[in-house]
PDB file of C-alpha atoms in Angstrom:
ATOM      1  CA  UNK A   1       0.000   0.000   0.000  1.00 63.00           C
ATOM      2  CA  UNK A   2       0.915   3.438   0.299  1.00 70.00           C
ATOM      3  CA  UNK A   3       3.049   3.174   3.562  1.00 78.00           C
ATOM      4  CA  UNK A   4       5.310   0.604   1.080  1.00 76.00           C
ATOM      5  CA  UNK A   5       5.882   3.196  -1.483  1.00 76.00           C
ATOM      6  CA  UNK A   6       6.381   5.413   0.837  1.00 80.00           C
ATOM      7  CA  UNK A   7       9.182   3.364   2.287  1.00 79.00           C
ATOM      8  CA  UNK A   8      10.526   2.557  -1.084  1.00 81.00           C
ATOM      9  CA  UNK A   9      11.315   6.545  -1.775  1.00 84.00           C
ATOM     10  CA  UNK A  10      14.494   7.871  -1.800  1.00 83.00           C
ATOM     11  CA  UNK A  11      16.191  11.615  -0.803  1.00 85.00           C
ATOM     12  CA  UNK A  12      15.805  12.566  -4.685  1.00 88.00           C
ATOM     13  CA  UNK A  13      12.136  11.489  -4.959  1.00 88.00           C
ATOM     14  CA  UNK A  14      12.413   7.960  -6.954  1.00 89.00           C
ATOM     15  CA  UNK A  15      10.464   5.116  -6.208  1.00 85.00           C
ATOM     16  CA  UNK A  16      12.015   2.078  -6.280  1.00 78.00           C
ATOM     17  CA  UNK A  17      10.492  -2.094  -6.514  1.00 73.00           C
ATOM     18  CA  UNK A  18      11.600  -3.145  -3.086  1.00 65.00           C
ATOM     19  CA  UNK A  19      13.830   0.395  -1.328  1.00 58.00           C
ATOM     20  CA  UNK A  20      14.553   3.526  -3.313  1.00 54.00           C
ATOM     21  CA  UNK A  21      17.087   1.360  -5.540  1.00 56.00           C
ATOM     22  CA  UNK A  22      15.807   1.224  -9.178  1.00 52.00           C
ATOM     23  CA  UNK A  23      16.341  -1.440 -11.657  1.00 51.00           C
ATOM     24  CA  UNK A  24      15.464   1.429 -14.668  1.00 53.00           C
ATOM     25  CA  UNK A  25      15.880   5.783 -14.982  1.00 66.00           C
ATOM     26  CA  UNK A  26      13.231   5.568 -12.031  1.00 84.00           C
ATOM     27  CA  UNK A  27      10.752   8.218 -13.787  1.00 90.00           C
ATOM     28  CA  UNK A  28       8.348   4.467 -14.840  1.00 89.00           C
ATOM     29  CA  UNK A  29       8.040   3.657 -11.152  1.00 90.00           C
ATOM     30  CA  UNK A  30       8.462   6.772  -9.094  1.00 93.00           C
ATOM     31  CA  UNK A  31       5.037   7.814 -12.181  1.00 95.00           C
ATOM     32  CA  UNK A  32       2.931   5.017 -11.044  1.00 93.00           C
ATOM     33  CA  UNK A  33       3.668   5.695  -7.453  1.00 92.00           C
ATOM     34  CA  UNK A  34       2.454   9.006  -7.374  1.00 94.00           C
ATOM     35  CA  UNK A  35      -0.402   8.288  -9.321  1.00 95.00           C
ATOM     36  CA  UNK A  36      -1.010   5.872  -6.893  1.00 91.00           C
ATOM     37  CA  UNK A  37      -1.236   7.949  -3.972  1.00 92.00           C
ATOM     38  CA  UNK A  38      -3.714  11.117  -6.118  1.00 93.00           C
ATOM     39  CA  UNK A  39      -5.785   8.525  -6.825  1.00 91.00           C
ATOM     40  CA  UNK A  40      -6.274   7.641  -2.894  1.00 91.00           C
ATOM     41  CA  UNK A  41      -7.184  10.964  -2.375  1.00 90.00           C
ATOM     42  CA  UNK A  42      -3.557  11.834  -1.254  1.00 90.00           C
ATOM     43  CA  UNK A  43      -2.004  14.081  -3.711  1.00 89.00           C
ATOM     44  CA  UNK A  44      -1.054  16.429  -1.179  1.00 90.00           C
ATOM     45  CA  UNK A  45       1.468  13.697   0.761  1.00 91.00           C
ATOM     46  CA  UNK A  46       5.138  14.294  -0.112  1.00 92.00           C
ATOM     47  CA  UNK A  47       5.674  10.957  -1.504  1.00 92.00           C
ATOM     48  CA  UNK A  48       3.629  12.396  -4.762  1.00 95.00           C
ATOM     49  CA  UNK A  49       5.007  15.535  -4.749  1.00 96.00           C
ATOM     50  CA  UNK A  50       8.312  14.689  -4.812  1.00 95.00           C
ATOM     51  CA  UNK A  51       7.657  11.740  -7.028  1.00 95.00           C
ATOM     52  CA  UNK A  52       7.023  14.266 -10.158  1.00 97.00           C
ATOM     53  CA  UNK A  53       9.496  16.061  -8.828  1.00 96.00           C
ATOM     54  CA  UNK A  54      12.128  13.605  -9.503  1.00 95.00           C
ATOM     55  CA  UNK A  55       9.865  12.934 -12.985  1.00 96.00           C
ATOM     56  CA  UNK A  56       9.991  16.373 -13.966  1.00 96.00           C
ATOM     57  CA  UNK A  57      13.945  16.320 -13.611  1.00 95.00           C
ATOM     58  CA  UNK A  58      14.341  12.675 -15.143  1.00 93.00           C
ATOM     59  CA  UNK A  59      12.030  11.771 -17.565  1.00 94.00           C
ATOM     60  CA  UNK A  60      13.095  11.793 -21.887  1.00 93.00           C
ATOM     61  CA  UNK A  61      10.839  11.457 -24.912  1.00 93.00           C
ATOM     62  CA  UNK A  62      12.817  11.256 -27.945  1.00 93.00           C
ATOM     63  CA  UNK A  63      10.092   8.448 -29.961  1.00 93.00           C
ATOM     64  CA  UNK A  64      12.597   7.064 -31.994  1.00 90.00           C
ATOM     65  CA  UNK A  65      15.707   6.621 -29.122  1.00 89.00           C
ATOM     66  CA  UNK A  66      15.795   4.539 -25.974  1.00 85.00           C
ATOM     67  CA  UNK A  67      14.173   7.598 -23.823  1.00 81.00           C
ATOM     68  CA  UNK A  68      10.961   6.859 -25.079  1.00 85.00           C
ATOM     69  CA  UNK A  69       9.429   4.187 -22.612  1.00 89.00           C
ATOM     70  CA  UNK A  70       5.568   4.559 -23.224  1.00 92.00           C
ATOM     71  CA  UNK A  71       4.885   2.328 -20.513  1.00 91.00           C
ATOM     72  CA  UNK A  72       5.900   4.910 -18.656  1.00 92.00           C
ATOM     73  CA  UNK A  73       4.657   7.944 -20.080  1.00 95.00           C
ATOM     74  CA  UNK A  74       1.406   6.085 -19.922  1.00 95.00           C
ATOM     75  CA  UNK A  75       1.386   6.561 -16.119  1.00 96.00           C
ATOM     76  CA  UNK A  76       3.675  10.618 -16.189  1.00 97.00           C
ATOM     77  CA  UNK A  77       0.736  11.786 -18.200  1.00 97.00           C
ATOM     78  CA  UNK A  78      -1.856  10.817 -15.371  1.00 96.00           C
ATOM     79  CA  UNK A  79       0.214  11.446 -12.571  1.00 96.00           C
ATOM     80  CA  UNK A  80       1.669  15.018 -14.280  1.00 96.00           C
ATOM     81  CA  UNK A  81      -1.789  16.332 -15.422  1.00 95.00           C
ATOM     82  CA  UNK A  82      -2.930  15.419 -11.594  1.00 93.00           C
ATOM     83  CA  UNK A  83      -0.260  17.513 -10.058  1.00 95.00           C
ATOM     84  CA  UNK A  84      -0.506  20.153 -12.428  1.00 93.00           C
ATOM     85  CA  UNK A  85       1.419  23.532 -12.597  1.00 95.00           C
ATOM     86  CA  UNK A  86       4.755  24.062 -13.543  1.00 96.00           C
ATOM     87  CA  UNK A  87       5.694  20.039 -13.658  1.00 96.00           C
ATOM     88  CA  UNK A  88       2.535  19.055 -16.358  1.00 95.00           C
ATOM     89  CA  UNK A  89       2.987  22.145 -18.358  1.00 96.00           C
ATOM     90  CA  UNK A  90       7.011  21.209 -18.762  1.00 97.00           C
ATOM     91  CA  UNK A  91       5.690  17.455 -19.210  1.00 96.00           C
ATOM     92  CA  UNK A  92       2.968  18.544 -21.785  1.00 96.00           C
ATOM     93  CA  UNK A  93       5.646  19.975 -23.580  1.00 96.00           C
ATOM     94  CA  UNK A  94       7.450  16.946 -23.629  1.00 95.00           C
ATOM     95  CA  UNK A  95       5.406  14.408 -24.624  1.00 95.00           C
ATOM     96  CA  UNK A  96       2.613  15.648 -26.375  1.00 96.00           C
ATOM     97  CA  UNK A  97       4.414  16.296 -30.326  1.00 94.00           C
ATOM     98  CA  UNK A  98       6.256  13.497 -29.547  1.00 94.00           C
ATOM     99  CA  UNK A  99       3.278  11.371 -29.335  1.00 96.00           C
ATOM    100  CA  UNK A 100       1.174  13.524 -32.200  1.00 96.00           C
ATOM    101  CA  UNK A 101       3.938  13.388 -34.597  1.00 96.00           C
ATOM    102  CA  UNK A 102       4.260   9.664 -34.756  1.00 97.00           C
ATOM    103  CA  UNK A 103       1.388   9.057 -35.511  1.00 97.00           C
ATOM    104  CA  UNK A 104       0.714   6.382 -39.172  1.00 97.00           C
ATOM    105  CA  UNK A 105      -1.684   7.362 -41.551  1.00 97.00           C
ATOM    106  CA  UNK A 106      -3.964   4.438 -40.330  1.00 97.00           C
ATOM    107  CA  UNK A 107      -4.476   5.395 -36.735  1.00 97.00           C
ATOM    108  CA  UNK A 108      -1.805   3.797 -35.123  1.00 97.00           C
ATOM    109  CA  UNK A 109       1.473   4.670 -34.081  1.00 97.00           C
ATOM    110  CA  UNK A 110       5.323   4.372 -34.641  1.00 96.00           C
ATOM    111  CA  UNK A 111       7.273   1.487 -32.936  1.00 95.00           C
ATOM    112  CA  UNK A 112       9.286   3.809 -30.426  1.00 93.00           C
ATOM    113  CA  UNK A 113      13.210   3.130 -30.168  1.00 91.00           C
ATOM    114  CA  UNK A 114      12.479   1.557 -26.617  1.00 86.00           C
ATOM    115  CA  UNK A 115      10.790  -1.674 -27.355  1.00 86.00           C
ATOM    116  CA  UNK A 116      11.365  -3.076 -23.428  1.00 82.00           C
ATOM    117  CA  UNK A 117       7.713  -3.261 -21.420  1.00 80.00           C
ATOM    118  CA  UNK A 118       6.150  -5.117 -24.899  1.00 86.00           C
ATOM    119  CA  UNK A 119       6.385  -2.265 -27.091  1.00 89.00           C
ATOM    120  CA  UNK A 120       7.498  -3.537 -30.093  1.00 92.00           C
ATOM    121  CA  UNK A 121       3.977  -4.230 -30.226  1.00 94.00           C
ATOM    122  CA  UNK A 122       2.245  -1.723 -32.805  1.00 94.00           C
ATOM    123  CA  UNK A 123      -1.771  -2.637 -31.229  1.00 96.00           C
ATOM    124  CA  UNK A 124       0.255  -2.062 -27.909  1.00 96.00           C
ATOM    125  CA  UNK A 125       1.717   1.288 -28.374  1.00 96.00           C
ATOM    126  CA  UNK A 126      -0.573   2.379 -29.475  1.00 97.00           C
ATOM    127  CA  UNK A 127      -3.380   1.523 -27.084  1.00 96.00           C
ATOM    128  CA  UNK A 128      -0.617   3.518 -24.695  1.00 96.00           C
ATOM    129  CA  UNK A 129      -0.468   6.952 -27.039  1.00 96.00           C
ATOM    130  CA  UNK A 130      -4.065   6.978 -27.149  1.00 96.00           C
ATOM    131  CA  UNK A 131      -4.426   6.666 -23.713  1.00 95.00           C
ATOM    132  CA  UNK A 132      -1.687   9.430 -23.074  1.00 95.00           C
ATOM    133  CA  UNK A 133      -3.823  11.663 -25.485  1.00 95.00           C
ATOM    134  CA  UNK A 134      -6.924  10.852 -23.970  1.00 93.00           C
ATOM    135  CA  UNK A 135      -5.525  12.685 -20.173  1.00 92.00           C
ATOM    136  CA  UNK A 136      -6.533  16.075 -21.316  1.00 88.00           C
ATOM    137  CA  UNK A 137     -10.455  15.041 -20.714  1.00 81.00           C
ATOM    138  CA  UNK A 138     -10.086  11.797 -18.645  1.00 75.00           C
ATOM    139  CA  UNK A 139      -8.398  13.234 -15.754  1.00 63.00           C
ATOM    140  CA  UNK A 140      -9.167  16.510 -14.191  1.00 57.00           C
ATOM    141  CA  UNK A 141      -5.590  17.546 -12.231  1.00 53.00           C
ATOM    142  CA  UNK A 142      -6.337  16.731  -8.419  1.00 51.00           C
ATOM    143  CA  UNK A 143      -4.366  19.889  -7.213  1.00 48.00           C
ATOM    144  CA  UNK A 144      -6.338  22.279  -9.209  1.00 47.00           C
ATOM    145  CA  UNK A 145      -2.928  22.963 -10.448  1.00 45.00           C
ATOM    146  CA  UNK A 146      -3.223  24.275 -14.576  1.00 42.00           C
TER     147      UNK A 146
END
C-alpha cells in the first residue's frame, strides 16, 4: 500500500520495486507511485510531490531513441496532469508532439526506439499513445494545479 511506497522513496524522490534502488531511470516507477497515492485521495502527501518532482527532472521522450518508454509515459501523463502547474505544463511539452507526430496514416502509431515493457507491439503502443492523449479530458488535475 501506500506506507510501502512510501518506504521505497528515496532523498531525490524515486520510487524504487523493493527500497529507493531502481532497476530502470526511475521516472516508470516513481510515475505510477504518485499516481497511486492522487488517486487515494492523497495528492497532497510528499511521496507524490516529490515523485514528479524527480519525474519532472528525469524523464526523456525522444520516440525514436531509448528515452521513449511509453509504458511509462502512460502513467507521467496521469500522474503530471494530476499535479498540475509548472511540472505538467514542462511534461505537456514533452510528450505531447512526440506522441502527435508519430502518428501512421492508419491510426496507429510508430514502434518507439524503446521496445522493453512489450512495445514492439504496434496494437500495444498504441493503445498507450491513445491513452496518453486521452488525459486532457479523462483526468481533471487533483491539485487544481493548470
Amino acid at each position: 500500500g501506500l506506507s510501502a511506497l512510501e518506504r521505497n522513496q528515496g532523498a531525490s524522490g524515486v520510487i524504487g520495486y523493493t527500497n529507493s534502488n531502481q532497476r530502470d531511470d526511475g521516472t516508470t516507477l516513481s510515475s505510477a507511485g504518485a499516481l497511486c497515492f492522487q488517486i487515494w485521495g492523497k495528492e497532497a502527501h510528499s511521496v507524490p510531490r516529490k515523485a514528479c518532482r524527480f519525474v519532472n527532472k528525469g524523464i526523456k521522450c525522444n520516440w525514436g531513441g531509448k528515452d521513449t518508454d511509453l509504458y511509462g509515459h502512460y502513467y507521467a501523463s496521469q500522474a503530471m496532469i494530476n499535479h498540475g502547474g509548472k511540472y505538467w505544463k514542462e511534461y505537456n511539452e514533452l510528450f505531447r508532439d512526440q506522441t502527435l507526430n508519430n502518428q501512421n496514416a492508419d491510426g496507429s502509431w510508430k514502434i518507439p526506439g524503446n521496445t522493453g515493457h512489450g512495445l514492439g507491439n504496434q496494437h500495444y503502443v498504441s493503445c498507450l499513445a491513445t491513452l496518453m492523449l486521452e488525459v486532457y479530458y479523462r483526468f481533471l488535475p487533483g491539485t487544481g494545479g493548470k
